[in-house]
Each structure stands twice: as structure tokens, then as C-alpha cells.
């Protein structure tokens, strides 16, 4: 029998960063402290901004939406994130190309994603329904499942948190596995499932639960003792002798 591995969803927590429009002093403080924020500001026309504007280069380079990655027209806005800069409209999702604006975004390997595209591309998906696992799930054979999707192949009862076993790579609850595949006890005819380390005895082509392996006459347990077969029955030596007398 197998225990399902219960987990708090293995999907990485999505890092939603928020863009902020802030003043020059706050921008300097954010840079000095290496804060993980994107800064939305405006190109200024005054002399103090000339040198800063001159160093600007849009990270989209040749793909800059304004046609010139060095454009710094006064009144237009720019976005800064860590050591990179963009024109406001160039700071966009690398998948859908929609401008991020002041919405949440997720950085990954030098690319910027909107929340929806990041989820579509990277989120952990259930192997059964292919939908995103947003909260707790389970793993079985290193594959992710929603708890409600991890069910018995035969009866569809939820297996999360339950003991189960598998056959041909498919999970079954203990009851269904016993009814469909398990050996049956010669005495009580119920399945021998092995749940909880159940012990059983086998002799030739017959099988018994540990507690069912008793003398057909006196009902004494024959586990660990000698016994005599008498057709379909098994007898302890004493009862076998009495039967022969």
C-alpha cells in the first residue's frame, strides 16, 4: 500500500511586483537600498535632468516602441527596474506584449511577465485536468495533482490523505483493489489486501488471513503449527487423529 505525498503546492509563490510613481528622493533611496521595485518617473526638461536623460537607453533596444531607444522627450515617462530602463510603453509582458503600466508583474531570467502570462507559462498544472494548482495539492510518482483530482481509478473516491495501492501505474483505493485484484481467503472468501501489514498464510494454491487459518474442527489457530489437509479443510494433528479413529 502507498501513502500519497501531501504537499503545500509545489508551485513557486508568484512574486507580484508593483510599479510605483515616486519622487526623485524616493528613487535615489530605492536604488541605494537595492529595493525590488519598479520605478515609474518622467523625463524632465530642466538642466539637472540632462545628464540623467543622456544615459538613458531603453532595454528593448532595436525593438523600442518609440523607434529610438535613446529618446528622452520631456513629459514622457520611463520605467526603471533594478539596473534596467524602459520607456513606459516599452515596459511590457514578453509574451502578450501588453504594457505593464501600474499592474503587477513577475521578472524571470531577464524577462518581464504579466501575472496572467506567467501563470499560463510556468504555473504547476494538475496531470489529470491540466488546470493550474493554486493551493495545496498532492504528488504521485513525481507528478502533481489537485487533491480532488487524485481519485481511485475504479470508484473515483478521493485518495488524498488515504492509503491506496496501484496496479499498472493506476491508483486504487484499498477496497476496490481488494475486490478487483487481491487474492481471496479460502476460509472467509474476503480479499487479502495487505492493508496495515496484514499477514496471511499460503499453502499450495490456497490462501488464508492470519486469523482465518484455524482447525476446521476445534477452531484452534494453526499459525506456526503443523496441520493436516482433509479435502477442503485443514485440521490440527489432534483432530486429524480423532477423525481417523
mmCIF file of C-alpha atoms in Angstrom:
data_model
loop_
_atom_site.group_PDB
_atom_site.id
_atom_site.type_symbol
_atom_site.label_atom_id
_atom_site.label_comp_id
_atom_site.label_asym_id
_atom_site.label_seq_id
_atom_site.Cartn_x
_atom_site.Cartn_y
_atom_site.Cartn_z
ATOM 1 C CA UNK A 1 0.000 0.000 0.000
ATOM 2 C CA UNK A 2 1.177 3.506 -0.661
ATOM 3 C CA UNK A 3 0.730 6.790 1.188
ATOM 4 C CA UNK A 4 0.023 9.765 -1.052
ATOM 5 C CA UNK A 5 2.547 12.554 -0.615
ATOM 6 C CA UNK A 6 0.597 15.558 0.615
ATOM 7 C CA UNK A 7 2.142 18.902 -0.102
ATOM 8 C CA UNK A 8 1.562 22.574 0.024
ATOM 9 C CA UNK A 9 1.510 23.228 -3.665
ATOM 10 C CA UNK A 10 4.984 22.901 -5.164
ATOM 11 C CA UNK A 11 4.317 25.793 -7.466
ATOM 12 C CA UNK A 12 6.624 28.654 -6.528
ATOM 13 C CA UNK A 13 4.945 31.591 -4.881
ATOM 14 C CA UNK A 14 4.271 34.144 -7.553
ATOM 15 C CA UNK A 15 6.245 37.318 -6.976
ATOM 16 C CA UNK A 16 3.934 40.189 -7.858
ATOM 17 C CA UNK A 17 5.936 43.408 -8.038
ATOM 18 C CA UNK A 18 4.105 46.700 -8.191
ATOM 19 C CA UNK A 19 5.186 49.710 -10.220
ATOM 20 C CA UNK A 20 5.321 52.985 -8.325
ATOM 21 C CA UNK A 21 5.323 56.648 -9.363
ATOM 22 C CA UNK A 22 7.618 58.354 -6.852
ATOM 23 C CA UNK A 23 9.757 61.415 -6.459
ATOM 24 C CA UNK A 24 13.469 61.829 -7.091
ATOM 25 C CA UNK A 25 14.471 61.437 -3.436
ATOM 26 C CA UNK A 26 12.470 58.225 -3.137
ATOM 27 C CA UNK A 27 14.007 56.914 -6.369
ATOM 28 C CA UNK A 28 17.508 57.520 -5.037
ATOM 29 C CA UNK A 29 16.663 55.804 -1.760
ATOM 30 C CA UNK A 30 15.201 52.788 -3.612
ATOM 31 C CA UNK A 31 18.334 52.473 -5.730
ATOM 32 C CA UNK A 32 20.670 52.896 -2.755
ATOM 33 C CA UNK A 33 18.796 50.204 -0.830
ATOM 34 C CA UNK A 34 18.516 47.928 -3.868
ATOM 35 C CA UNK A 35 14.768 47.649 -3.303
ATOM 36 C CA UNK A 36 12.902 45.197 -5.508
ATOM 37 C CA UNK A 37 10.505 47.700 -7.057
ATOM 38 C CA UNK A 38 9.906 49.147 -10.492
ATOM 39 C CA UNK A 39 10.012 52.931 -10.577
ATOM 40 C CA UNK A 40 7.785 54.965 -12.892
ATOM 41 C CA UNK A 41 9.028 58.520 -13.422
ATOM 42 C CA UNK A 42 9.018 61.285 -16.016
ATOM 43 C CA UNK A 43 11.667 62.716 -18.292
ATOM 44 C CA UNK A 44 12.183 66.281 -17.111
ATOM 45 C CA UNK A 45 13.156 69.304 -19.216
ATOM 46 C CA UNK A 46 15.306 71.065 -16.640
ATOM 47 C CA UNK A 47 19.095 71.240 -16.769
ATOM 48 C CA UNK A 48 19.589 68.931 -13.798
ATOM 49 C CA UNK A 49 17.950 66.083 -15.733
ATOM 50 C CA UNK A 50 20.050 66.450 -18.898
ATOM 51 C CA UNK A 51 22.875 64.184 -17.775
ATOM 52 C CA UNK A 52 20.483 61.546 -16.448
ATOM 53 C CA UNK A 53 18.451 61.615 -19.640
ATOM 54 C CA UNK A 54 21.609 61.293 -21.707
ATOM 55 C CA UNK A 55 22.451 57.973 -20.009
ATOM 56 C CA UNK A 56 19.003 56.513 -20.723
ATOM 57 C CA UNK A 57 18.766 53.534 -23.089
ATOM 58 C CA UNK A 58 15.537 51.562 -23.461
ATOM 59 C CA UNK A 59 16.064 47.871 -22.693
ATOM 60 C CA UNK A 60 14.040 46.883 -25.768
ATOM 61 C CA UNK A 61 16.887 48.251 -27.894
ATOM 62 C CA UNK A 62 16.094 47.870 -31.588
ATOM 63 C CA UNK A 63 12.557 46.786 -30.648
ATOM 64 C CA UNK A 64 11.841 50.044 -28.789
ATOM 65 C CA UNK A 65 8.237 51.025 -29.440
ATOM 66 C CA UNK A 66 9.195 54.677 -29.887
ATOM 67 C CA UNK A 67 11.637 53.747 -32.638
ATOM 68 C CA UNK A 68 14.588 55.261 -30.763
ATOM 69 C CA UNK A 69 15.860 53.566 -27.570
ATOM 70 C CA UNK A 70 17.590 56.816 -26.563
ATOM 71 C CA UNK A 71 14.503 59.040 -26.898
ATOM 72 C CA UNK A 72 14.002 61.200 -23.790
ATOM 73 C CA UNK A 73 11.266 63.640 -24.751
ATOM 74 C CA UNK A 74 10.270 65.800 -21.793
ATOM 75 C CA UNK A 75 6.893 64.842 -20.392
ATOM 76 C CA UNK A 76 7.057 61.205 -21.446
ATOM 77 C CA UNK A 77 7.518 58.536 -18.777
ATOM 78 C CA UNK A 78 10.150 55.917 -18.166
ATOM 79 C CA UNK A 79 10.262 52.758 -16.105
ATOM 80 C CA UNK A 80 13.261 51.580 -14.087
ATOM 81 C CA UNK A 81 13.695 48.139 -12.582
ATOM 82 C CA UNK A 82 16.954 47.194 -10.906
ATOM 83 C CA UNK A 83 19.676 48.263 -13.395
ATOM 84 C CA UNK A 84 17.452 48.413 -16.489
ATOM 85 C CA UNK A 85 15.291 51.140 -18.011
ATOM 86 C CA UNK A 86 12.410 51.290 -20.487
ATOM 87 C CA UNK A 87 10.050 53.824 -21.930
ATOM 88 C CA UNK A 88 6.727 53.401 -20.139
ATOM 89 C CA UNK A 89 5.071 51.720 -23.138
ATOM 90 C CA UNK A 90 8.127 49.515 -23.711
ATOM 91 C CA UNK A 91 7.907 48.026 -20.221
ATOM 92 C CA UNK A 92 5.647 45.196 -21.357
ATOM 93 C CA UNK A 93 4.998 41.490 -20.937
ATOM 94 C CA UNK A 94 7.369 39.460 -23.111
ATOM 95 C CA UNK A 95 4.515 37.118 -24.082
ATOM 96 C CA UNK A 96 1.370 39.177 -24.707
ATOM 97 C CA UNK A 97 3.289 42.455 -25.311
ATOM 98 C CA UNK A 98 0.788 44.425 -23.212
ATOM 99 C CA UNK A 99 2.305 47.367 -21.336
ATOM 100 C CA UNK A 100 2.602 46.625 -17.625
ATOM 101 C CA UNK A 101 1.721 50.149 -16.553
ATOM 102 C CA UNK A 102 0.961 50.075 -12.826
ATOM 103 C CA UNK A 103 -0.189 46.436 -12.802
ATOM 104 C CA UNK A 104 1.614 43.562 -11.109
ATOM 105 C CA UNK A 105 4.385 41.753 -12.942
ATOM 106 C CA UNK A 106 6.844 38.906 -12.420
ATOM 107 C CA UNK A 107 10.512 39.049 -13.513
ATOM 108 C CA UNK A 108 12.128 35.805 -14.637
ATOM 109 C CA UNK A 109 15.528 35.332 -16.293
ATOM 110 C CA UNK A 110 15.756 38.906 -17.584
ATOM 111 C CA UNK A 111 12.221 38.791 -18.956
ATOM 112 C CA UNK A 112 9.125 40.571 -17.655
ATOM 113 C CA UNK A 113 5.763 38.754 -17.481
ATOM 114 C CA UNK A 114 2.290 39.967 -16.621
ATOM 115 C CA UNK A 115 0.654 37.813 -13.931
ATOM 116 C CA UNK A 116 -1.669 36.042 -16.387
ATOM 117 C CA UNK A 117 1.038 35.036 -18.875
ATOM 118 C CA UNK A 118 3.396 33.928 -16.114
ATOM 119 C CA UNK A 119 0.734 31.639 -14.691
ATOM 120 C CA UNK A 120 -0.080 30.241 -18.130
ATOM 121 C CA UNK A 121 3.565 29.534 -18.919
ATOM 122 C CA UNK A 122 5.104 28.440 -15.621
ATOM 123 C CA UNK A 123 2.441 27.522 -13.073
ATOM 124 C CA UNK A 124 2.209 23.919 -11.878
ATOM 125 C CA UNK A 125 -0.679 22.104 -13.570
ATOM 126 C CA UNK A 126 -2.628 19.061 -12.484
ATOM 127 C CA UNK A 127 -1.673 15.999 -14.532
ATOM 128 C CA UNK A 128 -5.341 14.964 -14.718
ATOM 129 C CA UNK A 129 -7.298 18.147 -15.544
ATOM 130 C CA UNK A 130 -4.389 20.339 -16.753
ATOM 131 C CA UNK A 131 -5.633 23.260 -14.665
ATOM 132 C CA UNK A 132 -3.331 25.371 -12.506
ATOM 133 C CA UNK A 133 -2.761 24.202 -8.927
ATOM 134 C CA UNK A 134 -3.078 27.424 -6.949
ATOM 135 C CA UNK A 135 -3.124 25.949 -3.452
ATOM 136 C CA UNK A 136 -2.408 22.623 -1.755
ATOM 137 C CA UNK A 137 -2.081 19.567 -3.974
ATOM 138 C CA UNK A 138 -0.538 16.098 -3.932
ATOM 139 C CA UNK A 139 2.208 14.330 -5.827
ATOM 140 C CA UNK A 140 2.093 10.757 -7.073
ATOM 141 C CA UNK A 141 5.037 9.300 -8.965
ATOM 142 C CA UNK A 142 6.537 12.808 -9.055
ATOM 143 C CA UNK A 143 3.522 14.256 -10.868
ATOM 144 C CA UNK A 144 1.245 16.999 -9.435
ATOM 145 C CA UNK A 145 -2.495 16.565 -8.863
ATOM 146 C CA UNK A 146 -5.276 18.619 -7.357
ATOM 147 C CA UNK A 147 -6.406 16.848 -4.191
ATOM 148 C CA UNK A 148 -9.882 16.460 -5.683
ATOM 149 C CA UNK A 149 -8.459 15.034 -8.930
ATOM 150 C CA UNK A 150 -6.403 12.312 -7.254
ATOM 151 C CA UNK A 151 -9.081 9.620 -7.120
ATOM 152 C CA UNK A 152 -9.488 5.849 -7.261
ATOM 153 C CA UNK A 153 -9.386 4.624 -10.846
ATOM 154 C CA UNK A 154 -12.450 2.433 -10.259
ATOM 155 C CA UNK A 155 -14.818 4.244 -7.869
ATOM 156 C CA UNK A 156 -13.475 7.837 -8.048
ATOM 157 C CA UNK A 157 -13.289 8.303 -4.279
ATOM 158 C CA UNK A 158 -10.670 10.891 -3.294
ATOM 159 C CA UNK A 159 -7.388 9.260 -2.268
ATOM 160 C CA UNK A 160 -5.611 12.311 -0.811
ATOM 161 C CA UNK A 161 -4.738 11.528 2.787
ATOM 162 C CA UNK A 162 -5.876 7.893 2.384
ATOM 163 C CA UNK A 163 -3.955 4.651 1.971
ATOM 164 C CA UNK A 164 -4.080 3.198 -1.514
ATOM 165 C CA UNK A 165 -2.232 0.910 -3.848
ATOM 166 C CA UNK A 166 -1.626 0.824 -7.567
ATOM 167 C CA UNK A 167 -1.776 -1.541 -10.490
ATOM 168 C CA UNK A 168 -0.485 -0.808 -13.997
ATOM 169 C CA UNK A 169 0.549 2.668 -12.764
ATOM 170 C CA UNK A 170 -3.061 3.483 -11.761
ATOM 171 C CA UNK A 171 -4.109 4.229 -8.157
ATOM 172 C CA UNK A 172 -6.906 2.285 -6.449
ATOM 173 C CA UNK A 173 -8.468 2.614 -3.023
ATOM 174 C CA UNK A 174 -7.910 -0.422 -0.812
ATOM 175 C CA UNK A 175 -11.493 -1.654 -1.146
ATOM 176 C CA UNK A 176 -11.559 -1.546 -4.944
ATOM 177 C CA UNK A 177 -8.113 -3.085 -5.233
ATOM 178 C CA UNK A 178 -9.176 -5.936 -2.981
ATOM 179 C CA UNK A 179 -12.393 -6.582 -4.902
ATOM 180 C CA UNK A 180 -10.723 -6.378 -8.304
ATOM 181 C CA UNK A 181 -7.264 -7.871 -7.890
ATOM 182 C CA UNK A 182 -6.467 -9.323 -4.440
ATOM 183 C CA UNK A 183 -6.209 -12.996 -3.515
ATOM 184 C CA UNK A 184 -9.196 -14.279 -1.529
ATOM 185 C CA UNK A 185 -9.137 -16.100 1.748
ATOM 186 C CA UNK A 186 -10.081 -19.769 1.414
ATOM 187 C CA UNK A 187 -11.995 -19.579 4.697
ATOM 188 C CA UNK A 188 -13.936 -16.276 4.666
ATOM 189 C CA UNK A 189 -13.678 -15.563 0.904
ATOM 190 C CA UNK A 190 -12.843 -11.901 1.611
ATOM 191 C CA UNK A 191 -9.934 -10.180 -0.175
ATOM 192 C CA UNK A 192 -6.467 -10.367 1.341
ATOM 193 C CA UNK A 193 -5.350 -6.793 0.733
ATOM 194 C CA UNK A 194 -2.301 -6.439 2.933
ATOM 195 C CA UNK A 195 -3.664 -3.196 4.438
ATOM 196 C CA UNK A 196 -1.779 -2.180 7.548
ATOM 197 C CA UNK A 197 0.694 -5.032 7.144
ATOM 198 C CA UNK A 198 -1.981 -7.744 7.171
ATOM 199 C CA UNK A 199 -0.381 -11.188 7.486
ATOM 200 C CA UNK A 200 -1.593 -14.207 5.588
ATOM 201 C CA UNK A 201 -0.705 -17.847 5.014
ATOM 202 C CA UNK A 202 -0.379 -19.591 1.663
ATOM 203 C CA UNK A 203 -0.325 -23.323 1.049
ATOM 204 C CA UNK A 204 -0.207 -24.713 -2.449
ATOM 205 C CA UNK A 205 -2.854 -22.655 -4.331
ATOM 206 C CA UNK A 206 -4.840 -21.653 -1.251
ATOM 207 C CA UNK A 207 -4.545 -18.565 0.966
ATOM 208 C CA UNK A 208 -5.868 -17.592 4.407
ATOM 209 C CA UNK A 209 -5.963 -14.499 6.550
ATOM 210 C CA UNK A 210 -3.777 -14.964 9.607
ATOM 211 C CA UNK A 211 -6.864 -15.126 11.845
ATOM 212 C CA UNK A 212 -8.725 -17.465 9.487
ATOM 213 C CA UNK A 213 -6.015 -20.139 9.465
ATOM 214 C CA UNK A 214 -7.666 -22.398 12.067
ATOM 215 C CA UNK A 215 -8.553 -26.045 12.505
ATOM 216 C CA UNK A 216 -11.878 -26.790 10.821
ATOM 217 C CA UNK A 217 -12.899 -28.917 13.788
ATOM 218 C CA UNK A 218 -11.726 -27.285 17.048
ATOM 219 C CA UNK A 219 -11.064 -23.785 15.634
ATOM 220 C CA UNK A 220 -7.624 -23.589 17.246
ATOM 221 C CA UNK A 221 -5.145 -21.398 15.397
ATOM 222 C CA UNK A 222 -2.758 -23.350 13.187
ATOM 223 C CA UNK A 223 -0.329 -20.463 12.668
ATOM 224 C CA UNK A 224 3.146 -21.775 13.392
ATOM 225 C CA UNK A 225 1.858 -25.323 13.951
ATOM 226 C CA UNK A 226 1.703 -28.477 11.894
ATOM 227 C CA UNK A 227 -1.582 -29.268 10.173
ATOM 228 C CA UNK A 228 -3.239 -31.925 8.074
ATOM 229 C CA UNK A 229 -5.282 -31.284 4.948
ATOM 230 C CA UNK A 230 -8.584 -33.081 4.670
ATOM 231 C CA UNK A 231 -10.092 -32.216 1.320
ATOM 232 C CA UNK A 232 -11.005 -28.508 1.507
ATOM 233 C CA UNK A 233 -10.412 -28.463 5.273
ATOM 234 C CA UNK A 234 -7.304 -28.120 7.395
ATOM 235 C CA UNK A 235 -7.073 -29.900 10.750
ATOM 236 C CA UNK A 236 -4.767 -29.748 13.738
ATOM 237 C CA UNK A 237 -2.897 -33.066 14.388
ATOM 238 C CA UNK A 238 -5.132 -33.979 17.352
ATOM 239 C CA UNK A 239 -8.385 -33.529 15.419
ATOM 240 C CA UNK A 240 -6.924 -35.363 12.444
ATOM 241 C CA UNK A 241 -6.097 -38.367 14.713
ATOM 242 C CA UNK A 242 -9.599 -38.391 16.188
ATOM 243 C CA UNK A 243 -11.113 -38.388 12.733
ATOM 244 C CA UNK A 244 -9.042 -41.412 11.721
ATOM 245 C CA UNK A 245 -10.034 -43.420 14.826
#
